[in-house]
Amino acid sequence: MKKQIIALSLGLMSVITFAQKKELRTAEKAIKKNDYATALNAVKSVEGMLTDMKSKYKSKYYFLKGQALAGKKNYEDAAKAFNNLFSYEKEIGKSRYTKDAQPMLNDLIQKVSNAAIKAYNDDKDYKEATKQFYLTYKLSPKDTSFLYNAAVSASLAKDYDTSLEYYKELKNVGYTGIATQYLATNKTSGEVENLGSKSNRDTMVKLGQYTNPTTKVSKSKKAEIVKNIGYIYVNQGKTEEAIAALQEARKSNPKDINLLLNEAQMYIKLKKMDKFGALMKEAVELDPTNPTLFFNLGVVNANENKVEEAIKYYKKAIELDPNYGDAYMNMAAAILSKEKAIVDEMNENLSNFKKYDELQEKQKELYRKALPFLEKADEIKRTEDTVRSLLNIYDTLEMTNKSEPLRKVYKEMRGQ
């Protein structure tokens, strides 16, 4: 009796194996005819037999399933099938289909990635770009830069909830955005190219096709991610969450100047200039040779009508960067801000000619003091604003030798 049961079991196993083989062959033939629906149905019919399936059929099952799903444009599940294949064949130590499947998966990743880039760059369809970038990341989870691109795209699409979700995911996976580029100069074109890997670059240099090998490491995006999370909270009206996100990041790295500046920019957005000014002072202590920090402190003090303090900071910015055009322009504006008090007093002394003349001379002296800074700003970068400001001063000081030539320039700039 026992022998009969064993015989029946063996017979059943051969029937099951035959069925598996038949369905997989059906799927294979359907894929060759691009009949992916039939292929997928055939593959699904043997899913319940996976536990007892022979290794060669199980590998083929994953391989065919990946192709059928890819043909149906279900790229995410196709990638799962291919990755299951890779894991399984690695586990059993036999590589029957991995070699053929890997290029197929790479093609899927490339196809979706190209669609994402097109939607982002060419079509400006940020909603579609978000979808395709995130799908690329799901197809290739190691390529976390696609998750970052998805977060940025979602923000541009004003889908702040999705963007926030992706940025938080980036934080959880420890994304930094730091990438190493292995560069060399193409002898034929003379252009610097990224050759992908150190070994590839070194080989190309040895072959004489490239010269000047260099390595470039990109900056971390951790501070930018925290900043973007904060800005999303601001756009959602969640002020406290925005501040908490940036402060939490700064606690882990209090001397990171970028994190500090991001928090400072947040306070500008929230119109909390006192907080901004306090952080700028802290930033100056961390980076005392940065002219932009002193310039920003000048702006803060100017907005609070602390003119002498503003002038002091603008002077420091100019001292650190003698070609800082905005600092010269703001210096002139800070000096000229004292004019209002003089003009008010002039209006009160219209009948007191002596007092009025004294005040008018005081006004002109103010113009003479501001003039060199305006001229320098115009020299560094000429704009309608610099030219118009100079014309006003030249006219007031009756400097016709300078005002007349500049007036022609101003008219040309305005298309007159």
XYZ file of C-alpha atoms in Angstrom:
416
model
C 0.000 0.000 0.000
C 2.824 2.360 0.895
C 4.508 1.679 -2.447
C 1.294 2.558 -4.226
C 0.999 5.920 -2.396
C 4.614 6.776 -3.290
C 3.967 5.861 -6.903
C 0.869 8.071 -6.992
C 2.844 10.982 -5.472
C 5.573 10.659 -8.052
C 2.975 10.598 -10.772
C 1.381 13.746 -9.422
C 4.757 15.505 -9.273
C 5.481 14.679 -12.889
C 2.078 16.056 -13.897
C 2.751 19.307 -11.969
C 6.206 19.637 -13.500
C 4.751 19.044 -16.950
C 2.126 21.746 -16.339
C 4.777 24.225 -15.184
C 6.929 23.502 -18.194
C 3.968 23.830 -20.566
C 2.771 27.183 -19.144
C 6.278 28.651 -19.127
C 6.760 27.558 -22.724
C 3.443 29.248 -23.596
C 4.640 32.437 -21.923
C 7.971 32.285 -23.750
C 6.284 31.901 -27.167
C 3.821 34.726 -26.386
C 6.642 37.090 -25.418
C 8.370 36.423 -28.752
C 5.110 37.486 -30.448
C 4.800 40.553 -28.144
C 1.575 39.048 -26.771
C 2.284 40.119 -23.236
C -1.249 39.591 -21.904
C -1.155 35.885 -22.812
C 2.374 35.596 -21.441
C 1.337 37.162 -18.136
C -1.684 34.879 -17.778
C 0.503 31.832 -18.410
C 3.055 32.957 -15.837
C 0.373 33.713 -13.238
C -1.110 30.247 -13.677
C 1.990 28.649 -12.136
C 2.464 31.110 -9.239
C 0.778 28.717 -6.807
C 3.381 26.066 -7.644
C 6.450 28.190 -6.787
C 7.164 26.430 -3.483
C 7.733 23.045 -5.117
C 9.053 24.337 -8.440
C 12.425 23.094 -9.663
C 15.156 25.712 -9.625
C 15.532 25.877 -13.430
C 11.799 26.519 -13.839
C 11.673 28.960 -10.948
C 14.453 31.048 -12.504
C 12.652 30.963 -15.834
C 9.395 31.965 -14.136
C 10.958 35.179 -12.725
C 12.695 35.896 -16.038
C 9.520 35.527 -18.125
C 7.391 37.373 -15.572
C 9.763 40.351 -15.694
C 9.570 40.472 -19.490
C 5.777 40.117 -19.583
C 5.275 42.883 -17.011
C 7.734 45.138 -18.824
C 5.807 44.533 -22.050
C 2.614 45.588 -20.240
C 4.515 48.727 -19.075
C 4.193 47.674 -15.446
C 7.808 48.655 -14.890
C 7.830 48.608 -11.099
C 6.568 45.019 -10.829
C 8.834 44.028 -13.736
C 11.816 45.315 -11.783
C 10.676 43.337 -8.723
C 10.515 40.175 -10.823
C 14.005 40.736 -12.245
C 15.421 41.518 -8.800
C 13.778 38.359 -7.427
C 15.525 36.481 -10.210
C 18.912 37.968 -9.313
C 18.445 37.176 -5.607
C 17.260 33.645 -6.278
C 20.051 32.741 -8.700
C 22.596 34.189 -6.316
C 21.080 32.078 -3.535
C 21.230 28.796 -5.482
C 24.611 29.602 -7.018
C 23.436 29.117 -10.600
C 23.168 31.998 -13.052
C 20.866 30.858 -15.835
C 19.071 34.091 -16.757
C 20.731 36.903 -14.777
C 23.085 37.760 -17.627
C 20.159 38.283 -20.027
C 17.855 39.930 -17.484
C 20.275 42.581 -16.203
C 20.401 44.518 -19.527
C 16.607 44.305 -19.701
C 16.285 45.902 -16.275
C 18.871 48.529 -17.211
C 16.826 49.360 -20.329
C 13.709 49.816 -18.193
C 15.550 52.135 -15.820
C 16.963 54.133 -18.727
C 13.558 54.378 -20.430
C 11.813 55.691 -17.316
C 14.721 57.980 -16.451
C 14.656 59.519 -19.945
C 10.906 60.084 -19.643
C 11.475 61.843 -16.304
C 14.214 64.076 -17.696
C 12.101 64.965 -20.747
C 9.100 65.839 -18.593
C 11.296 68.005 -16.343
C 13.540 69.772 -18.866
C 11.560 69.877 -22.106
C 7.886 69.730 -21.161
C 8.140 71.458 -17.751
C 5.540 68.925 -16.653
C 6.702 68.628 -13.060
C 3.822 66.395 -11.994
C 4.780 63.802 -14.618
C 8.479 64.289 -13.822
C 7.739 63.527 -10.162
C 5.994 60.303 -11.097
C 8.750 59.139 -13.466
C 11.664 60.124 -11.203
C 10.115 58.276 -8.287
C 9.446 55.233 -10.455
C 13.101 55.284 -11.563
C 14.077 55.261 -7.901
C 11.746 52.320 -7.223
C 13.297 50.440 -10.161
C 16.783 51.163 -8.882
C 16.652 51.944 -5.119
C 20.420 52.406 -4.925
C 20.133 55.467 -7.194
C 18.801 57.774 -4.478
C 19.480 60.851 -6.629
C 16.250 59.995 -8.482
C 14.345 60.243 -5.194
C 15.898 63.686 -4.696
C 14.826 64.703 -8.221
C 11.308 63.448 -7.460
C 11.180 65.600 -4.310
C 12.326 68.696 -6.209
C 9.849 68.060 -9.048
C 6.956 67.592 -6.624
C 7.794 70.906 -4.979
C 7.832 72.661 -8.370
C 4.459 71.055 -9.115
C 3.277 72.565 -5.793
C 2.493 69.072 -4.549
C 4.016 69.884 -1.188
C 2.697 66.835 0.632
C 4.404 64.466 -1.804
C 7.569 66.557 -1.863
C 7.740 66.528 1.932
C 7.217 62.753 1.976
C 10.123 62.246 -0.442
C 12.443 64.655 1.392
C 11.753 62.813 4.647
C 12.481 59.527 2.888
C 15.796 60.992 1.721
C 16.658 61.848 5.322
C 15.731 58.337 6.445
C 17.959 56.642 3.849
C 20.848 58.958 4.763
C 21.053 60.668 1.370
C 23.815 63.277 1.132
C 24.005 63.948 -2.607
C 27.779 63.744 -2.434
C 29.074 62.276 -5.685
C 32.562 61.748 -7.037
C 33.284 62.580 -10.663
C 36.327 61.129 -12.394
C 37.249 63.718 -14.988
C 39.768 63.932 -17.805
C 40.272 66.039 -20.936
C 39.327 64.473 -24.259
C 42.348 64.883 -26.572
C 40.175 65.112 -29.675
C 37.532 67.588 -28.501
C 39.521 69.342 -25.781
C 36.506 69.063 -23.463
C 36.557 67.835 -19.869
C 34.416 64.705 -19.514
C 33.171 62.576 -16.625
C 34.389 59.025 -17.337
C 32.235 57.340 -14.706
C 34.765 55.470 -12.606
C 38.388 55.838 -11.546
C 39.421 52.604 -13.270
C 37.755 53.610 -16.540
C 39.293 57.087 -16.440
C 42.764 55.774 -15.635
C 42.501 53.238 -18.474
C 41.480 55.940 -20.982
C 44.401 58.101 -19.862
C 46.829 55.181 -20.223
C 45.522 54.553 -23.741
C 46.409 58.157 -24.579
C 42.851 59.214 -25.457
C 42.519 61.520 -22.430
C 44.819 63.777 -20.397
C 44.774 65.789 -17.141
C 42.919 63.306 -14.899
C 41.188 65.033 -11.981
C 38.657 64.097 -9.324
C 35.765 66.319 -8.270
C 33.576 65.697 -5.233
C 30.214 67.479 -5.114
C 28.961 69.246 -2.003
C 26.526 67.634 0.401
C 22.833 68.360 -0.175
C 21.843 67.613 3.434
C 21.518 71.300 4.317
C 19.510 71.977 1.175
C 17.120 69.117 1.974
C 16.491 70.483 5.463
C 15.981 73.973 4.005
C 13.476 72.656 1.464
C 11.579 70.794 4.181
C 11.396 74.064 6.095
C 10.155 76.004 3.048
C 7.457 73.411 2.403
C 6.233 73.806 5.976
C 6.151 77.585 5.450
C 4.105 77.165 2.261
C 1.740 74.932 4.202
C 1.422 77.583 6.900
C 3.221 75.374 9.444
C 5.640 77.977 10.821
C 6.579 76.147 14.003
C 7.344 72.920 12.124
C 9.527 74.879 9.688
C 11.639 76.407 12.425
C 11.833 73.115 14.345
C 13.081 71.255 11.242
C 15.964 73.668 10.734
C 16.844 73.927 14.395
C 16.904 70.143 14.714
C 19.350 69.934 11.816
C 21.568 72.610 13.334
C 21.752 70.805 16.675
C 23.486 67.900 14.979
C 25.994 70.222 13.301
C 25.949 73.699 14.911
C 29.005 74.920 12.993
C 27.607 74.116 9.565
C 27.410 77.571 7.967
C 24.971 76.393 5.282
C 22.466 75.114 7.826
C 22.763 78.385 9.728
C 22.177 80.441 6.576
C 19.197 78.301 5.645
C 17.631 78.987 9.030
C 18.397 82.684 8.577
C 16.709 82.707 5.147
C 13.705 81.075 6.743
C 13.351 84.052 9.086
C 13.425 86.415 6.098
C 10.550 84.450 4.606
C 8.722 84.676 7.939
C 9.609 88.410 8.181
C 11.379 87.915 11.496
C 14.315 90.217 10.791
C 15.469 90.336 14.410
C 16.043 86.564 14.316
C 17.707 86.907 10.932
C 20.090 89.572 12.224
C 21.034 87.471 15.252
C 21.901 84.502 13.032
C 23.906 86.716 10.682
C 26.065 87.786 13.623
C 26.559 84.154 14.532
C 27.429 83.407 10.891
C 30.060 86.165 10.867
C 31.742 84.544 13.847
C 31.844 81.217 12.004
C 32.977 82.721 8.687
C 34.592 86.135 9.327
C 35.949 86.521 5.778
C 32.617 86.137 3.979
C 31.594 89.542 2.510
C 27.996 88.432 1.871
C 27.415 87.925 5.584
C 28.523 91.482 6.376
C 26.421 92.773 3.478
C 23.351 91.024 4.919
C 24.036 92.534 8.328
C 24.181 95.912 6.613
C 20.756 95.289 5.058
C 19.275 94.234 8.407
C 20.542 97.367 10.150
C 19.488 99.626 7.285
C 15.962 98.221 7.489
C 15.943 99.005 11.202
C 17.135 102.584 10.450
C 20.472 101.910 12.147
C 22.329 103.783 9.438
C 25.783 104.011 11.020
C 25.742 100.296 11.835
C 24.675 99.527 8.257
C 27.495 101.676 6.854
C 29.998 99.867 9.082
C 28.936 96.470 7.751
C 28.870 97.614 4.103
C 32.402 98.967 4.531
C 33.536 95.595 5.855
C 31.916 93.805 2.906
C 33.741 96.136 0.493
C 36.996 95.642 2.378
C 36.653 91.865 1.925
C 35.503 92.137 -1.690
C 36.482 95.400 -3.446
C 34.282 94.440 -6.420
C 31.072 93.926 -4.445
C 28.807 96.182 -6.520
C 25.683 95.789 -4.357
C 27.658 96.764 -1.265
C 28.764 100.040 -2.923
C 25.180 100.728 -4.035
C 23.761 100.046 -0.589
C 26.488 102.118 1.023
C 25.431 105.094 -1.105
C 21.773 104.438 -0.241
C 22.595 104.302 3.478
C 24.433 107.636 3.288
C 21.606 109.236 1.289
C 19.012 107.959 3.764
C 20.055 110.872 5.979
C 18.739 113.275 3.334
C 15.104 113.012 4.435
C 15.760 114.727 7.769
C 17.614 117.520 5.966
C 14.816 118.005 3.409
C 12.190 118.073 6.188
C 14.166 120.782 7.940
C 14.571 122.720 4.670
C 10.797 122.701 4.217
C 10.428 124.177 7.705
C 12.834 127.012 6.852
C 11.597 128.162 3.447
C 11.476 131.797 4.619
C 14.776 131.619 6.511
C 17.099 131.979 3.542
C 20.337 131.703 5.515
C 19.258 128.530 7.300
C 17.856 127.116 4.088
C 21.150 127.700 2.231
C 23.085 126.045 5.050
C 20.833 123.010 4.897
C 21.077 122.875 1.105
C 24.856 122.835 1.345
C 24.583 120.059 3.934
C 22.436 118.134 1.458
C 25.024 118.584 -1.301
C 27.784 117.451 1.029
C 25.798 114.281 1.626
C 25.618 113.769 -2.152
C 29.365 114.294 -2.513
C 29.953 111.690 0.178
C 27.720 109.119 -1.526
C 28.934 109.847 -5.068
C 32.175 107.765 -5.090
C 30.250 104.676 -3.964
C 27.603 105.154 -6.649
C 30.269 105.660 -9.327
C 32.038 102.495 -8.232
C 28.782 100.528 -8.281
C 28.111 101.806 -11.813
C 31.648 100.913 -12.868
C 31.301 97.341 -11.589
C 27.842 96.787 -13.081
C 25.924 99.465 -14.949
C 22.146 99.336 -14.566
C 19.295 101.802 -15.071
C 19.245 102.215 -11.303
C 22.923 103.186 -11.028
C 22.705 105.566 -13.996
C 19.489 107.225 -12.783
C 20.943 107.686 -9.280
C 24.127 109.206 -10.678
C 22.162 111.592 -12.913
C 20.176 112.863 -9.920
C 23.370 113.621 -8.017
C 25.209 115.134 -11.006
C 22.247 117.426 -11.662
C 21.968 118.474 -8.018
C 25.705 119.185 -7.841
C 25.555 120.906 -11.259
C 28.198 118.556 -12.695
C 27.067 119.058 -16.304
C 30.316 117.704 -17.728
C 29.313 114.299 -16.320
C 25.542 114.503 -16.448
C 25.124 115.299 -20.171
C 27.068 112.284 -21.558
C 25.373 110.010 -19.013
C 21.919 111.335 -19.916
C 22.401 110.038 -23.464
C 23.352 106.635 -22.056
C 20.244 106.626 -19.850
C 17.958 107.416 -22.796
C 19.505 104.590 -24.820
C 19.021 102.179 -21.924
C 15.346 103.152 -21.771
C 14.986 102.860 -25.553
C 14.222 106.549 -26.030
